[in-house]
Short mmCIF file of C-alpha atoms in Angstrom, two decimals:
data_model
loop_
_atom_site.label_atom_id
_atom_site.label_comp_id
_atom_site.label_asym_id
_atom_site.label_seq_id
_atom_site.Cartn_x
_atom_site.Cartn_y
_atom_site.Cartn_z
CA MET A 65 127.58 136.54 130.58
CA ALA A 66 125.16 136.51 127.65
CA LYS A 67 121.61 137.26 128.52
CA PRO A 68 119.29 134.27 127.82
CA ARG A 69 116.86 134.72 124.98
CA THR A 70 113.28 135.31 126.01
CA ARG A 71 110.40 134.15 123.89
CA ALA A 72 108.02 136.90 122.81
CA LEU A 73 104.60 136.29 124.24
CA ASP A 74 101.37 136.65 122.31
CA PRO A 75 99.95 140.14 122.65
CA PRO A 76 97.23 140.12 125.28
CA GLY A 77 93.66 140.11 124.01
CA GLY A 78 91.11 142.61 125.19
CA ALA A 79 89.16 141.32 128.15
CA ALA A 80 85.39 141.48 128.15
CA HIS A 81 84.21 142.89 131.49
CA LEU A 82 80.76 141.37 131.56
CA PRO A 83 78.65 141.73 134.70
CA TRP A 84 78.99 138.07 135.60
CA HIS A 85 82.80 138.11 135.43
CA HIS A 86 83.18 139.10 139.09
CA PRO A 87 83.89 136.79 140.77
CA PRO A 88 84.92 134.19 138.11
CA ALA A 89 82.18 131.61 137.58
CA PRO A 90 82.94 127.94 138.33
CA PRO A 91 84.03 126.33 135.03
CA VAL A 92 81.86 123.19 135.11
CA PRO A 93 78.49 124.86 135.84
CA THR A 94 79.34 127.61 133.35
CA ALA A 95 80.14 125.10 130.60
CA LEU A 96 76.95 123.20 131.41
CA LEU A 97 74.79 126.33 131.21
CA ILE A 98 76.38 127.37 127.90
CA SER A 99 75.84 123.88 126.48
CA LEU A 100 72.20 123.84 127.57
CA ALA A 101 71.65 127.29 126.06
CA ALA A 102 73.21 126.18 122.77
CA LEU A 103 71.06 123.03 122.78
CA LEU A 104 67.94 125.10 123.44
CA VAL A 105 68.70 127.35 120.43
CA ARG A 106 69.15 124.28 118.20
CA VAL A 107 65.92 122.71 119.43
CA LEU A 108 63.97 125.92 118.79
CA VAL A 109 65.44 126.29 115.30
CA SER A 110 64.62 122.65 114.55
CA VAL A 111 60.91 123.39 115.03
CA GLY A 112 61.00 125.22 111.70
CA PRO A 113 61.14 123.70 108.21
CA TYR A 114 64.28 122.20 106.72
CA SER A 115 66.08 122.82 103.45
CA GLY A 116 64.18 121.33 100.51
CA GLN A 117 61.17 120.22 102.54
CA GLY A 118 58.40 118.84 100.31
CA VAL A 119 60.28 119.64 97.08
CA ALA A 120 60.18 116.68 94.68
CA PRO A 121 61.97 114.60 93.55
CA LYS A 122 64.65 114.62 96.29
CA PHE A 123 62.67 116.17 99.17
CA GLY A 124 65.57 117.95 100.79
CA ASP A 125 68.17 117.34 103.46
CA TYR A 126 65.94 115.31 105.75
CA GLU A 127 65.50 112.71 103.00
CA ALA A 128 69.24 112.79 102.32
CA GLN A 129 70.03 111.87 105.92
CA ARG A 130 67.38 109.14 105.96
CA HIS A 131 68.70 107.75 102.68
CA TRP A 132 72.31 107.69 103.88
CA MET A 133 71.34 105.81 107.03
CA GLU A 134 69.44 103.29 104.91
CA LEU A 135 72.39 102.84 102.53
CA THR A 136 75.03 102.36 105.21
CA ILE A 137 72.89 99.83 107.10
CA HIS A 138 71.86 97.65 104.17
CA LEU A 139 74.86 97.86 101.82
CA PRO A 140 78.49 96.80 102.36
CA SER A 141 80.95 99.67 102.70
CA SER A 142 82.42 98.80 99.28
CA ASP A 143 79.11 99.94 97.69
CA TRP A 144 78.52 103.11 99.68
CA TYR A 145 80.22 105.38 97.14
CA ARG A 146 79.71 103.21 94.04
CA ASN A 147 76.86 103.52 91.56
CA THR A 148 74.90 100.24 91.56
CA SER A 149 71.33 99.07 91.04
CA ALA A 150 70.83 99.40 94.80
CA ASN A 151 72.63 102.74 95.09
CA ASP A 152 71.71 105.37 92.53
CA LEU A 153 74.30 108.11 93.09
CA ALA A 154 72.05 110.59 91.29
CA TYR A 155 69.58 110.24 94.18
CA TRP A 156 71.38 111.60 97.24
CA GLY A 157 74.56 109.61 96.74
CA LEU A 158 77.02 109.89 99.63
CA ASP A 159 79.29 112.88 99.04
CA TYR A 160 81.00 113.25 102.41
CA PRO A 161 84.10 111.42 103.73
CA PRO A 162 83.93 108.00 105.43
CA LEU A 163 83.64 109.30 109.01
CA SER A 164 80.36 110.99 108.05
CA ALA A 165 79.18 107.69 106.53
CA TYR A 166 80.05 105.84 109.76
CA GLN A 167 78.02 108.42 111.67
CA SER A 168 75.02 107.78 109.40
CA ARG A 169 75.40 104.05 109.97
CA LEU A 170 75.57 104.50 113.75
CA HIS A 171 72.46 106.69 113.77
CA GLY A 172 70.67 104.23 111.55
CA LEU A 173 71.50 101.25 113.76
CA LEU A 174 70.37 103.10 116.89
CA LEU A 175 67.11 104.26 115.33
CA ASN A 176 66.45 100.90 113.70
CA ALA A 177 66.86 99.20 117.07
CA SER A 178 64.52 101.59 118.86
CA LEU A 179 62.02 102.30 116.04
CA PRO A 180 62.26 99.38 113.61
CA ASP A 181 59.01 100.15 111.75
CA ALA A 182 59.23 103.95 111.70
CA ASN A 183 60.12 106.13 108.72
CA TRP A 184 62.90 107.89 110.58
CA GLY A 185 65.36 110.56 109.54
CA GLY A 186 68.28 112.36 111.13
CA GLU A 187 68.05 115.99 110.13
CA ASN A 188 67.11 118.96 112.28
CA GLY A 189 65.27 121.90 110.84
CA GLY A 190 67.20 124.74 109.26
CA LEU A 191 70.29 124.41 107.12
CA ASP A 192 72.41 122.15 109.32
CA VAL A 193 73.72 118.82 108.06
CA TYR A 194 75.78 117.90 111.12
CA ASN A 195 78.28 120.69 110.47
CA CYS A 196 78.44 121.06 114.25
CA ILE A 197 80.36 117.78 114.48
CA SER A 198 83.16 118.73 112.08
CA LEU A 199 83.27 122.25 113.52
CA GLY A 200 83.41 120.76 117.04
CA LEU A 201 86.32 118.52 116.07
CA THR A 202 88.09 121.55 114.57
CA LEU A 203 87.45 123.52 117.74
CA GLY A 204 88.93 120.66 119.78
CA ALA A 205 91.98 120.69 117.50
CA ILE A 206 92.36 124.45 117.99
CA ALA A 207 92.18 123.97 121.76
CA GLY A 208 94.85 121.29 121.45
CA VAL A 209 97.16 123.64 119.59
CA LEU A 210 96.63 126.50 122.04
CA SER A 211 97.29 124.20 125.01
CA GLY A 212 100.46 122.72 123.48
CA LYS A 213 98.98 119.27 122.74
CA GLU A 214 99.91 119.24 119.04
CA LEU A 215 99.56 115.47 118.51
CA VAL A 216 96.01 115.48 119.91
CA ALA A 217 95.28 118.49 117.71
CA ALA A 218 96.59 116.67 114.63
CA ALA A 219 94.36 113.66 115.33
CA LEU A 220 91.25 115.77 115.96
CA PHE A 221 91.76 117.91 112.88
CA SER A 222 92.30 114.79 110.75
CA LEU A 223 88.97 113.46 112.05
CA SER A 224 87.33 116.78 111.21
CA ILE A 225 88.55 116.58 107.60
CA ASN A 226 87.33 113.00 107.41
CA HIS A 227 83.89 114.06 108.59
CA LYS A 228 83.40 117.05 106.28
CA GLN A 229 85.91 117.88 103.56
CA MET A 230 85.15 121.59 104.01
CA SER A 231 87.35 121.47 107.12
CA LEU A 232 90.23 121.72 104.66
CA TYR A 233 89.48 125.45 104.74
CA PHE A 234 91.53 125.51 107.96
CA ALA A 235 94.35 123.23 106.76
CA PRO A 236 96.85 125.96 105.73
CA ALA A 237 96.60 127.57 109.17
CA PHE A 238 97.21 124.28 111.00
CA PHE A 239 100.03 123.36 108.61
CA GLY A 240 101.80 126.72 108.82
CA HIS A 241 101.50 127.05 112.60
CA LEU A 242 102.59 123.50 113.45
CA LEU A 243 105.42 123.56 110.91
CA GLY A 244 106.62 126.87 112.32
CA LYS A 245 106.66 125.39 115.83
CA CYS A 246 108.50 122.26 114.67
CA ILE A 247 111.20 124.28 112.90
CA LYS A 248 111.99 126.20 116.08
CA ARG A 249 112.48 123.08 118.21
CA LYS A 250 115.66 121.12 118.86
CA TYR A 251 114.86 118.22 116.52
CA PRO A 252 112.53 119.67 113.86
CA LEU A 253 112.56 116.59 111.62
CA VAL A 254 111.50 114.34 114.51
CA GLU A 255 108.69 116.72 115.43
CA VAL A 256 107.41 116.78 111.84
CA MET A 257 107.58 112.99 111.62
CA LYS A 258 105.55 112.61 114.83
CA LEU A 259 102.81 114.84 113.46
CA GLY A 260 102.92 113.06 110.10
CA PHE A 261 102.58 109.67 111.77
CA VAL A 262 99.49 110.79 113.70
CA VAL A 263 97.86 112.30 110.61
CA LEU A 264 98.58 109.31 108.36
CA GLY A 265 97.56 106.86 111.10
CA THR A 266 94.23 108.65 111.67
CA PHE A 267 93.48 108.76 107.94
CA ALA A 268 94.40 105.08 107.57
CA LEU A 269 92.02 104.06 110.37
CA VAL A 270 89.12 106.03 108.89
CA TRP A 271 89.74 104.94 105.29
CA TRP A 272 90.66 101.32 106.06
CA PRO A 273 87.59 99.71 104.34
CA PHE A 274 88.43 101.63 101.15
CA LEU A 275 92.18 101.01 101.00
CA HIS A 276 92.01 97.48 99.61
CA SER A 277 92.28 98.85 96.07
CA TYR A 278 93.14 102.04 94.22
CA GLU A 279 89.76 101.99 92.50
CA ALA A 280 87.83 101.85 95.79
CA ALA A 281 89.74 104.82 97.20
CA MET A 282 89.25 106.86 94.02
CA GLN A 283 85.51 106.16 94.08
CA VAL A 284 85.31 107.90 97.45
CA ILE A 285 87.56 110.79 96.40
CA SER A 286 85.57 111.39 93.20
CA ARG A 287 82.40 111.81 95.29
CA LEU A 288 84.07 114.40 97.52
CA ALA A 289 84.95 116.77 94.67
CA PRO A 290 81.79 117.61 92.66
CA PHE A 291 83.52 119.50 89.86
CA GLU A 292 80.68 118.76 87.46
CA ARG A 293 78.40 121.13 89.41
CA GLY A 294 80.38 124.13 88.19
CA ILE A 295 82.60 126.65 89.92
CA TYR A 296 79.65 128.17 91.83
CA GLU A 297 75.92 127.77 92.24
CA ASP A 298 73.12 130.11 93.33
CA TYR A 299 74.32 133.49 94.63
CA VAL A 300 77.18 132.80 97.02
CA ALA A 301 79.08 135.97 98.02
CA ASN A 302 82.49 134.90 96.69
CA PHE A 303 84.78 136.10 93.90
CA TRP A 304 83.61 133.78 91.13
CA CYS A 305 79.91 134.39 91.55
CA SER A 306 80.24 138.15 92.16
CA THR A 307 82.42 138.74 89.10
CA SER A 308 80.32 136.48 86.87
CA VAL A 309 78.15 139.51 86.12
CA LEU A 310 81.07 140.86 84.07
CA ILE A 311 82.97 137.64 83.23
CA LYS A 312 80.90 134.59 82.32
CA TRP A 313 83.29 132.05 83.84
CA LYS A 314 81.15 129.00 83.14
CA ARG A 315 80.61 129.98 79.52
CA LEU A 316 84.18 131.05 78.72
CA PHE A 317 86.16 128.28 80.43
CA ALA A 318 85.95 124.51 80.71
CA ILE A 319 86.12 122.77 84.09
CA LYS A 320 89.85 121.99 83.91
CA PRO A 321 91.14 125.57 83.52
CA LEU A 322 88.60 126.79 86.07
CA LYS A 323 89.93 124.26 88.58
CA LEU A 324 93.46 125.53 87.98
CA MET A 325 92.46 129.19 88.29
CA SER A 326 90.48 128.50 91.45
CA LEU A 327 93.35 126.56 93.01
CA SER A 328 95.89 129.26 92.13
CA ALA A 329 93.72 132.09 93.46
CA THR A 330 93.01 130.22 96.71
CA ILE A 331 96.71 129.50 97.32
CA LEU A 332 97.70 133.10 96.60
CA ALA A 333 95.03 134.32 99.00
CA PHE A 334 96.06 132.20 102.00
CA LEU A 335 99.83 132.14 101.29
CA PRO A 336 100.75 135.36 103.18
CA SER A 337 98.98 134.12 106.29
CA LEU A 338 100.64 130.70 106.07
CA VAL A 339 104.12 132.22 105.58
CA GLN A 340 103.68 134.48 108.61
CA GLN A 341 102.90 131.50 110.84
CA VAL A 342 105.84 129.47 109.54
CA ARG A 343 108.12 132.42 110.32
CA SER A 344 106.61 133.49 113.66
CA PRO A 345 104.11 131.02 115.08
CA SER A 346 102.01 132.39 117.93
CA ASN A 347 98.65 131.61 119.47
CA LEU A 348 97.05 134.87 118.41
CA GLY A 349 98.62 134.62 114.98
CA PHE A 350 97.20 131.11 114.67
CA LEU A 351 93.66 132.40 115.28
CA TYR A 352 94.10 135.14 112.67
CA SER A 353 95.54 132.56 110.29
CA LEU A 354 92.50 130.30 110.76
CA LEU A 355 90.25 133.21 109.78
CA ASN A 356 92.43 134.26 106.84
CA SER A 357 92.74 130.72 105.54
CA SER A 358 89.04 129.89 105.75
CA ILE A 359 87.86 133.17 104.20
CA SER A 360 90.38 132.64 101.37
CA PHE A 361 88.79 129.28 100.58
CA TYR A 362 85.31 130.79 100.80
CA LEU A 363 86.21 133.58 98.38
CA PHE A 364 88.20 131.66 95.79
CA SER A 365 87.81 127.88 96.01
CA TYR A 366 85.75 125.71 93.68
CA GLN A 367 82.04 124.97 94.29
CA VAL A 368 81.36 126.98 97.47
CA HIS A 369 77.95 126.75 99.17
CA GLU A 370 76.32 129.75 100.89
CA LYS A 371 76.52 128.07 104.30
CA SER A 372 80.30 127.62 103.92
CA ILE A 373 80.55 131.05 105.56
CA LEU A 374 80.02 129.13 108.82
CA LEU A 375 83.66 128.07 108.66
CA PRO A 376 85.22 131.57 108.85
CA LEU A 377 82.71 132.43 111.58
CA LEU A 378 84.36 129.85 113.89
CA PRO A 379 87.77 131.60 114.18
CA ALA A 380 85.99 134.99 114.10
CA SER A 381 84.17 133.89 117.26
CA LEU A 382 87.46 132.91 118.89
CA LEU A 383 88.77 136.42 118.13
CA ALA A 384 85.68 138.09 119.61
CA LEU A 385 87.51 139.46 122.67
CA GLN A 386 90.51 140.60 120.63
CA GLU A 387 88.45 142.02 117.75
CA PRO A 388 84.90 142.67 119.03
CA GLN A 389 83.96 145.06 116.23
CA LEU A 390 85.25 142.73 113.52
CA TYR A 391 83.43 139.83 115.17
CA GLY A 392 80.09 141.63 115.20
CA TRP A 393 80.55 142.82 111.63
CA VAL A 394 81.50 139.49 110.08
CA MET A 395 78.84 137.66 112.07
CA TYR A 396 76.11 139.98 110.79
CA PHE A 397 77.21 139.93 107.15
CA GLY A 398 77.89 136.20 107.28
CA LEU A 399 74.28 135.66 108.32
CA PHE A 400 73.03 138.25 105.82
CA SER A 401 74.89 136.48 102.98
CA MET A 402 72.59 133.48 103.53
CA TYR A 403 69.42 135.61 103.57
CA PRO A 404 68.07 134.53 100.13
CA LEU A 405 68.70 130.86 101.02
CA ILE A 406 67.01 131.33 104.39
CA CYS A 407 63.97 132.94 102.75
CA ARG A 408 63.70 130.15 100.17
CA ASP A 409 63.71 127.58 102.97
CA HIS A 410 61.06 129.53 104.95
CA LEU A 411 63.38 130.15 107.91
CA LEU A 412 62.81 133.89 108.25
CA LEU A 413 61.39 133.59 111.78
CA GLN A 414 64.46 131.62 112.91
CA TYR A 415 66.72 134.16 111.16
CA ILE A 416 65.13 137.09 113.00
CA ALA A 417 65.17 135.27 116.35
CA VAL A 418 68.82 134.19 116.12
CA LEU A 419 69.95 137.60 114.86
CA GLY A 420 67.98 139.29 117.66
CA LEU A 421 69.57 136.99 120.25
CA PHE A 422 73.02 137.76 118.90
CA VAL A 423 72.40 141.53 119.02
CA LEU A 424 71.06 141.22 122.57
CA ILE A 425 74.19 139.40 123.77
CA TYR A 426 76.62 141.51 121.73
CA TYR A 427 75.25 144.83 123.01
CA SER A 428 74.61 143.66 126.57
CA PRO A 429 75.58 146.16 129.33
CA GLY A 430 79.26 145.93 130.14
CA GLY A 431 79.99 143.99 126.97
CA SER A 432 82.91 144.53 124.63
CA SER A 433 81.00 145.83 121.60
CA LYS A 434 82.36 149.35 122.15
CA LYS A 435 85.96 148.19 122.51
CA GLY A 436 88.54 147.47 119.84
CA VAL A 437 90.35 149.60 117.27
CA SER A 438 89.17 153.12 116.55
CA ILE A 439 87.72 153.38 113.05
CA PRO A 440 88.38 156.53 110.98
CA SER A 441 85.30 158.60 110.15
CA GLY A 442 85.61 157.91 106.41
CA ALA A 443 85.72 154.15 106.95
CA LYS A 444 82.78 154.43 109.37
CA ALA A 445 80.74 156.17 106.69
CA VAL A 446 81.46 153.42 104.14
CA LEU A 447 80.65 150.65 106.60
CA SER A 448 77.50 152.43 107.76
CA LEU A 449 76.35 152.71 104.15
CA ALA A 450 76.81 148.95 103.68
CA LEU A 451 74.82 148.29 106.85
CA LEU A 452 72.01 150.62 105.78
CA CYS A 453 71.83 149.01 102.32
CA SER A 454 71.69 145.56 103.88
CA LEU A 455 68.77 146.52 106.13
CA LEU A 456 66.92 148.09 103.21
CA LEU A 457 67.49 145.07 100.98
CA GLN A 458 66.06 142.69 103.58
CA VAL A 459 62.79 144.62 103.49
CA LEU A 460 62.75 145.00 99.69
CA TYR A 461 63.45 141.28 99.24
CA LEU A 462 60.22 140.43 101.04
CA GLN A 463 57.95 143.27 99.91
CA ILE A 464 58.80 144.10 96.28
CA GLU A 465 58.87 141.92 93.18
CA PRO A 466 62.11 142.40 91.18
CA PRO A 467 61.85 143.40 87.49
CA ARG A 468 60.92 140.52 85.18
CA ARG A 469 64.06 141.09 83.18
CA TYR A 470 66.20 140.74 86.33
CA PRO A 471 64.39 138.22 88.55
CA PHE A 472 67.44 137.75 90.80
CA LEU A 473 68.32 141.43 91.15
CA PHE A 474 67.99 141.53 94.94
CA ASP A 475 69.92 138.26 95.34
CA ALA A 476 72.76 139.76 93.30
CA LEU A 477 72.78 143.01 95.29
CA ILE A 478 72.97 141.07 98.57
CA MET A 479 75.83 139.06 97.11
CA PHE A 480 77.76 142.20 96.02
CA ILE A 481 77.41 143.90 99.41
CA CYS A 482 78.52 140.81 101.35
CA PHE A 483 81.40 140.12 98.97
CA SER A 484 82.70 143.67 99.41
CA GLN A 485 82.63 143.29 103.20
CA PHE A 486 84.42 139.94 103.06
CA VAL A 487 87.17 141.45 100.89
CA ILE A 488 87.63 144.30 103.40
CA LEU A 489 87.72 141.73 106.19
CA THR A 490 90.39 139.69 104.40
CA LEU A 491 92.66 142.70 103.81
CA TYR A 492 92.27 143.88 107.42
CA THR A 493 92.91 140.53 109.12
CA ASN A 494 95.93 139.75 106.95
CA CYS A 495 97.44 143.12 107.87
CA LYS A 496 96.70 142.52 111.55
CA GLN A 497 98.34 139.10 111.41
CA TRP A 498 101.54 140.45 109.86
CA MET A 499 101.60 143.34 112.36
CA LEU A 500 102.03 140.73 115.11
CA ASP A 501 105.66 140.29 113.97
CA SER A 502 106.51 143.94 114.66
CA HIS A 503 104.68 143.75 118.00
CA SER A 504 106.71 140.68 119.02
CA ARG A 505 109.97 142.38 118.05
CA SER A 506 109.10 145.49 120.06
CA VAL A 507 108.22 143.34 123.10
CA GLY A 508 111.53 141.48 122.72
CA ARG A 509 113.52 144.75 122.58
CA LYS A 510 111.82 146.05 125.73
CA LYS A 511 112.67 142.84 127.60
CA ASP A 512 116.32 143.12 126.58
CA LEU A 513 116.60 146.63 128.06
#
């Protein structure tokens, strides 16, 4: 009699033996304490200044949030994304999807009811513009996938995209993993149709006020893709900005060919990860794919902001037990890549405090910072040099004026160092994801013995 096929399980992740793991803590109090700690960190960061504070004529993110609440309360939805005498798109025009606009309207209605005569706004200090909501929806979608609730995951991820379009950074990973699962089931076409129905239904509900005409829908879409801003701005640690020292992309190419090059490079970067998940979907592979997909968009997509590094940091955090060294490394350099932006917005105290808190938790007694893959001595030397240069640059950035001929010298050096680390990260995590196939095959052979 033929032996029944056994499904290869995901390779077990490394467990973190923290002091409070024995005995296991009750889930509800633990979740409550973690939530309160996270809230406390956000409240303390919010005491500081916010991006663009006091800078005329737009006065920063706080004014943007106040303006969006005012717009969504006093104008019909048909005029939210349209340039009119009452809505000057050049002055903080809405540039996020409809779900974000509904959130602004809800906040505005609540604040208007409680403080009708106050000059209110909805922005915390720091660099946050409600990214926690879209990231939270994405995290819920990831939990849905890992727990086998794919339809819930599809709905939550669709909501995440409709809150912040940057959530598309994760789309190839969700697409590849869910398609791979559907293909391996008894009725793959039915499974794909179920997911498609949920996604289209969620999008239709969110976009309903803008679906009455093609023009109305295109007005929203045109606001979500700011191609006129150029392929990059400031000193973001991605491919286009880092190589612009040698190749003047903005000067040599018009917007249309740059869009095509950016799209092609992004697809080529995330394609290996997507293909691996279509072939061999697994929970651990899905987490690696989320990281590979999001870092591919960060490195190669069009018009990337410095704080877009927050998106790859989400799956990196979920891989912290499996890859503790990688997690610590990418978290540090992700934060360091925003250092010039943080200094410009006068958030150095918050930067030091948050980084210190992270180091304290990461290197806590009994933690997993020492665990993970063994790194060859040559690679350790290279990585240590990058770390030393980063520490030195943080001091130089504050204490020494750059040469007049190169006023952004230190910004560029920070960008080069972070870009090099992100490239190393991308190569490593793609290799690790594809190595899962050989691990699954070896597990399957052992079970057949």
